[in-house]
Structure formats: C-alpha cells, structure tokens
Amino acid sequence: MNIDIILTHALVTALHEVYEADIDSSSIQIQETRKEFEGDKTIVVFPYVKIARKSPEQTATEIGNYLQEHVSEIESFNVVKGFLNLSISPAYWIQNLQQSLSKGEQYGFTAVSSDSQTIMVEYSSPNTNKPLHLGHIRNNLLGYALAQILSANGYRVIKANLINDRGIHICKSMLAWKLFGNNETPESSGLKGDHLIGKYYVLFDKKHKKQIQELISQGSSEEHAKNDAPLMQAAREMLVKWESGDAETVSLWKTMNEWVYKGFNETYSRMGVSFDKMYYESQTYLLGKKIILDGLDKGILYKKEDGSVWADLTKEGLDHKLLLRPDGTSVYMTQDIGTAVERFREFGNMKELIYVVGNEQNYHFQVLSIILSKLGYEWAEKIYHMSYGMVELPAGKMKSREGTVVDADDLMEEMKETATTISNDLGKLESLTVNEKEQTFEMIAQAALKYFILKVEPRKTMMFNPKESIDFNGNTGPFIQYTHARICSVLRKADEQGITIPATFLVSTYSEKERELIKMIAKYQEIISLAGKEHAPSHIANYTYDLVKAFNQFYHECSILNEEDSAIQQFRLGLSKQVATIIASAMKLLGINVPERM
RNA sequence: GGUCCCAUAGCUCAGCUGGAUAGAGCAUCUCCCUUCUAAGGAGAGGGUCUCAGGUUCGAAUCCUGAUGGGAUCACCA
C-alpha cells in the first residue's frame, strides 16, 4: 500500500488516541522531507498544536512516538521545530521497488476497462491554406501528450481533428493558384502539397496589398481599398460559387485539399501524432442552426429586426453574441455548438470534451460553454478548453501571411541536421548500420524539439530560441535519452555476463543515492495522476528530468557491474532497469522515443 | 475602456492543493575519464520571488489594489 495513505490513516488514529481529536483525513498532508534533514516523509504539526495544547516540539514528539510504535514501516523519527520527520524502513522501499519491477511497462498506469469513461481530445485543427508552423507544433504535441496521459489514467480517449477546409482563406489560395499558378502541382514543383498551397496564400496577400496601395494612391480610404481590391472581390465570388456547389470550383477545391492533406499527413507522421476521428468543417458548418432556432422558440435567444439571432450574455458580464446572420447562415460559434451536441450524441456521457486551442480563443470557449448551458445541456460544464500560450521567437512575433514563421517541416529538418552533426562528432554510433543511425538522429532531433516545448506549462507564453532548443545538454530531451542509452548499455553487459535481476532482492539497506532513486521511482504514478488532473504534460517532463538527474548521481557514485557483493549488484541492476523502464514510459506519454544506444 | 492570462537568478524555465535556508539548465569560473557511454558528475558566484496592502503560527503560493507585458471584446475561423 502507498506509504502516504498508511501514514494519513495512522495520523488520524494517533490524533484520536493521543488528543481525542477527530480530524478529517482529507485535510492531512504528508510531504517529502527536505534533503537537508534526515527522514523520508514529514508531517507538519502546527495545525495540531491547538488541539494538543502543547508546544510544537512536544506535539511532534508525542505524535512521532505513537506513530513509530504503531506503524511498522516507520523506522525512526526526529523533530525539528514543528516538523516531524519520519524515516521509512528500507524494507518498505525495497519491497516497493520489487512490486514496481514486476509490473513492467504498465507500472504507474491505470488500465482501461469496460467501465472506463470516455474523453475526447480535439487538437491540431489546421486551416488548409498553409503549412503547419511552430504554433501548430505546440498544439499537436500538447494534444497528443494529453491524450496519452489521460489514457494512462484509465480513460478511453478519442483523439479528434477538425479540419478547417472552407471559407474565404481557402479561396484566397485557390484564386492565386488559378491566376498565377500555371497549373503547378506538387509533382511539377517538387514542393510538398501544403507548402505549395501556402506559397499561393502568401502570393495572394502580396498582390492584394499591392492593389490596396494602388487604390489608396487613387484616393481610396484603407478600409474601402481592402474591400474593393479586385482580388478580394474575386475571392468572395469564389466563396459564393463554392457554397452554391459550382462544379469547377468544388473540383479545384478538392484537388488542392488533397495536396494539403497529403502534406499534413507527412508532417503528422514525422511528428508522431495521430487521430482516431477526423471532422471536416465543410461537413459540419451547417450544423447548429436547428439548435439555435430551437433556442429562439424557447425564448432563450432573441431575434433582431434584420433577422439575425443573438444570445444576450450581459447577465454573465459579457456582450451580445451573434449566432445566425440576417441571411440565416451560421457563424463559427454556431458550428461549434452543433459539433459539440453531435459529439455528445454520438459518444454518450463523456467525462470531458477537451479542445486544445490557443489562448487567443479563451473568450470563444467561455461563450460556448455559457450558451450551451443556457440552451439546457447539462454537459456544458464538461467542456474544457486546454488553452496554451503563444510561442514567441527571439526576433519577434510570427506572421504567416508575411512568411515570417518557423515552418514545422523546416524546423524538424534543421533539428535533425544538428543531431546528426553532434552525434557524428561524438562518434559513439560507429557500430550501427546507416539505417539505424538515421533513425537515431531523427529520434534525438524529435526529442530535443518535443521536450523543449512540453516541459513548459501549457498556459504560459513560451520563448522558442532555435539555438537553445538544439542544445543537447542540461534539461533537454537528448539528456534524458542519453541516460536511457547508458542504462541499456549496462543492462546489455549484465546480460552478457549472465547477471539477472531476481524477483526478491537480498539486501536490507542501501546508500543515500539509492534511497533517493527508489523514492523517485515510487512517485511515478502520483505524477501521472497529477498531469492528468491538471491537463499538464509538463509535470511528466519535469519529473523525468528529476529522475534522470537522481540516476546520474547514483550512477556516478555506485558501481553496478564492478560491485562484488552480488546481492547489492542485483539490487542496483534492478534499480537501473526500473529507471530505464520509467524513462521510456514517461517519454512515450510525451510522444518521445528513446534509443538503446546513442 | 470591459474581460481573461502572465510576471521567480543575466537568459530559458521548475516550484503539487500555503510550511523549514526559493530550485534546475544555459552562460561565467574551478575540478573529475587506467572504473559500467564525460550528451555525464562535483563545486563557486548569481534572488527585496514586479510593487503595496491584507488573511495566517507561517505566503513565491491565497485575497485586494497598482504597475508592466500579452490576448480578446468580428456578420473570420
């Protein structure tokens, strides 16, 4: 049983027996003892001083005496001011390690069972008019990692992608291609499909701006110039044609979308993310209208003179929100209401519907949840917006229309080149085949990028410094991979020498570093649970880093294969193996692979 | 202007539901490869946790206000 739970129960009993006080166990906190002090677990007794009517020191001593007498896992205790430090017996920790080893790769995970609840995670959700960039990378990595973590917490997870494949922005790319493209294709240009489309999106913007300037120089206001520019008018006409199902337009749209999807799939596959369910906005954009009209009938929403339909959110401290245009067409919010309803209809009583979307849409999701609950859907509160901050560059902001973005494909390629250079300089992979080397370089590059982004708390705006991200020392993905490779090397040698890890260790004590490591291992499940509850993959990343640091210290101080006492040798080997298992497991939750050699 | 988010070492970031002397990495300066992978380890310097109040035995953490930065308040998505 978990030591914290044992101690919590024991403390409740102790307070009852010694002071005749009844304390709710949920109010009790057991914390780690700080490194400067002796002990493993600490109970802060200040809250019980009033009950005891004694000094903090006396209270701590009395509780300590009671606990030591009644809890076999407690070996000794010491008191510093109001802090009761408990030393847990090696026997407990060693047994704990044996148990975790026996669980193998499943250690720390809660299995998905028939009565597991369902959670949908929508992420990525790209536009089909340009390639993926750095911001999308953060989105994809967060979404995928979150799905993995929730799954490790025992939820049935559906990874969903809603592709924004319609609207004026798509028409811009289409129009530019039609006018200036000379029937260029991914094959003829050698460009990835999404990059080809992105090229024409940028081109549209460039030409459009030129037209605006011309109009302004002819005396137009900027507002008017933007709207009156011939290119803009043509794009709007194209959208109308598309909506009316014009065969030629739809056919071009289909062709160009196929190019983009092919490009996206390459990027997704290289990033290692995947989806269980695809939604296309061209198929969902008409949803929600009925629901809105229903709400209008019930008097929850209201209609303006021009025929548009609105929600009054002033009671909630917000503005009025448009839901149907005067011509009866839907807006973004309308569709989102429609798709949410559809999803709960299809998947029943989900525990959560999570949207991984940037923080610029905080307001949108706040409004979405309010309107849904106004419309009477009890599950409205189950919508969770996993809001993440922008990724900034040292040079300034990214603007896709101006082409000042860090392109996802370029970035991954650059990372790989760096990984290749560094690895070749170190020269440790000589024994591998060319193919194996390539795979390792890619693995290292991906780890560097993913870890750099995922170690930061999602909500925060983060700084992406390309130079630093490529640094493979310190708190980085490659550092963690390196430790895994080191352990694998030791395990290989142990195997060659015929040293095996027994189910039961024959040691009764251990060194300081071994104790710290064993405690870190014991914490893994708690971290998975925390990361799931807080929807924060960063907890997994930071825990793994701490674990790896603890291992490196142990590795430096304690010899494994050269240890003469075979009981100690086996114990150390077991410890190392479990650390390697957790590294691989934790990194997998973040979508990162770890090599056996590097 | 309203609303929401952020502010911790020179830089990039941790710090769980309030607990002991606030931690890492990078950068700077030392030291450690005849020992299992030195992409490693040990050490030094570097902090009024933006500011001001408040709650508490105790605040980087909770509350209020201010300042600075970001987002948003579209008949775009």
Coordinates of C-alpha atoms (C1' of nucleotides) in Angstrom, one line a residue, chain A residues 34 37 42 46 83 85 164 281 306 319 322 325 332 360 397 426 428 457 459-460 462-463 474 482 486 489 493 545 553 555-556 558 560-562 598, chain B residues 4-8 11-16 18-26 35-42 57 70-73 75-77:
Chain A
R34 CA 13.6 18.2 2.5
F37 CA 17.0 16.9 7.0
T42 CA 7.3 14.9 7.0
F46 CA 1.4 23.2 13.5
F83 CA 8.3 19.4 11.7
N85 CA 10.4 13.8 10.1
N164 CA -11.0 23.9 -41.3
E281 CA -15.7 21.8 -41.4
D306 CA -32.7 42.5 -39.5
D319 CA -21.6 41.1 -24.6
L322 CA -24.3 36.7 -32.9
R325 CA -26.6 36.1 -39.7
Y332 CA -18.1 29.8 -36.1
E360 CA -6.5 33.8 -28.2
K397 CA 6.2 37.6 -33.5
L426 CA 30.8 12.2 -30.6
K428 CA 29.5 6.7 -30.4
E457 CA 3.5 24.7 -18.5
R459 CA -0.8 28.1 -20.2
K460 CA 2.4 30.2 -20.4
M462 CA 6.9 30.5 -24.2
M463 CA 10.1 31.6 -25.9
G474 CA 21.2 20.0 -19.4
Y482 CA 21.3 9.6 -23.1
R486 CA 23.6 4.4 -20.7
S489 CA 24.4 -0.4 -22.1
K493 CA 26.6 -6.1 -20.4
Y545 CA 14.3 15.1 -15.6
Q553 CA 24.2 10.9 -9.4
Y555 CA 25.5 6.0 -11.4
H556 CA 28.4 8.2 -10.6
C558 CA 27.7 3.4 -7.2
I560 CA 27.0 -1.7 -10.7
L561 CA 28.8 -4.3 -12.7
N562 CA 32.0 -4.0 -10.7
M598 CA 23.4 7.0 -28.7
Chain B
rC4 C1' -9.2 36.9 -19.2
rC5 C1' -4.0 35.3 -18.8
rC6 C1' 1.2 36.1 -17.4
rA7 C1' 5.3 38.4 -14.0
rU8 C1' 10.6 33.9 -9.8
rC11 C1' 18.8 34.3 -20.2
rU12 C1' 15.1 29.9 -20.5
rC13 C1' 12.1 27.6 -17.1
rA14 C1' 10.6 24.3 -12.2
rG15 C1' 8.3 25.2 -7.5
rC16 C1' 1.9 19.9 -6.3
rG18 C1' 0.2 27.8 1.9
rG19 C1' 5.3 25.0 5.6
rA20 C1' 11.9 24.5 7.2
rU21 C1' 17.8 28.2 4.4
rA22 C1' 13.2 29.6 -3.1
rG23 C1' 15.4 25.2 -7.2
rA24 C1' 17.3 23.4 -12.2
rG25 C1' 19.5 24.2 -17.0
rC26 C1' 22.2 27.7 -20.1
rU35 C1' 36.2 2.4 -13.3
rC36 C1' 29.6 0.1 -16.2
rU37 C1' 28.6 5.7 -22.5
rA38 C1' 32.1 12.8 -19.9
rA39 C1' 25.4 14.3 -24.4
rG40 C1' 27.9 12.8 -17.5
rG41 C1' 29.4 14.1 -12.2
rA42 C1' 31.2 17.6 -8.1
rC57 C1' 1.5 30.4 13.9
rG70 C1' 0.1 39.5 -23.8
rA71 C1' -4.7 38.1 -25.6
rU72 C1' -9.7 39.2 -26.6
rC73 C1' -14.3 42.1 -26.9
rC75 C1' -21.9 39.2 -39.7
rC76 C1' -13.0 35.4 -39.8
rA77 C1' -12.3 30.6 -38.2

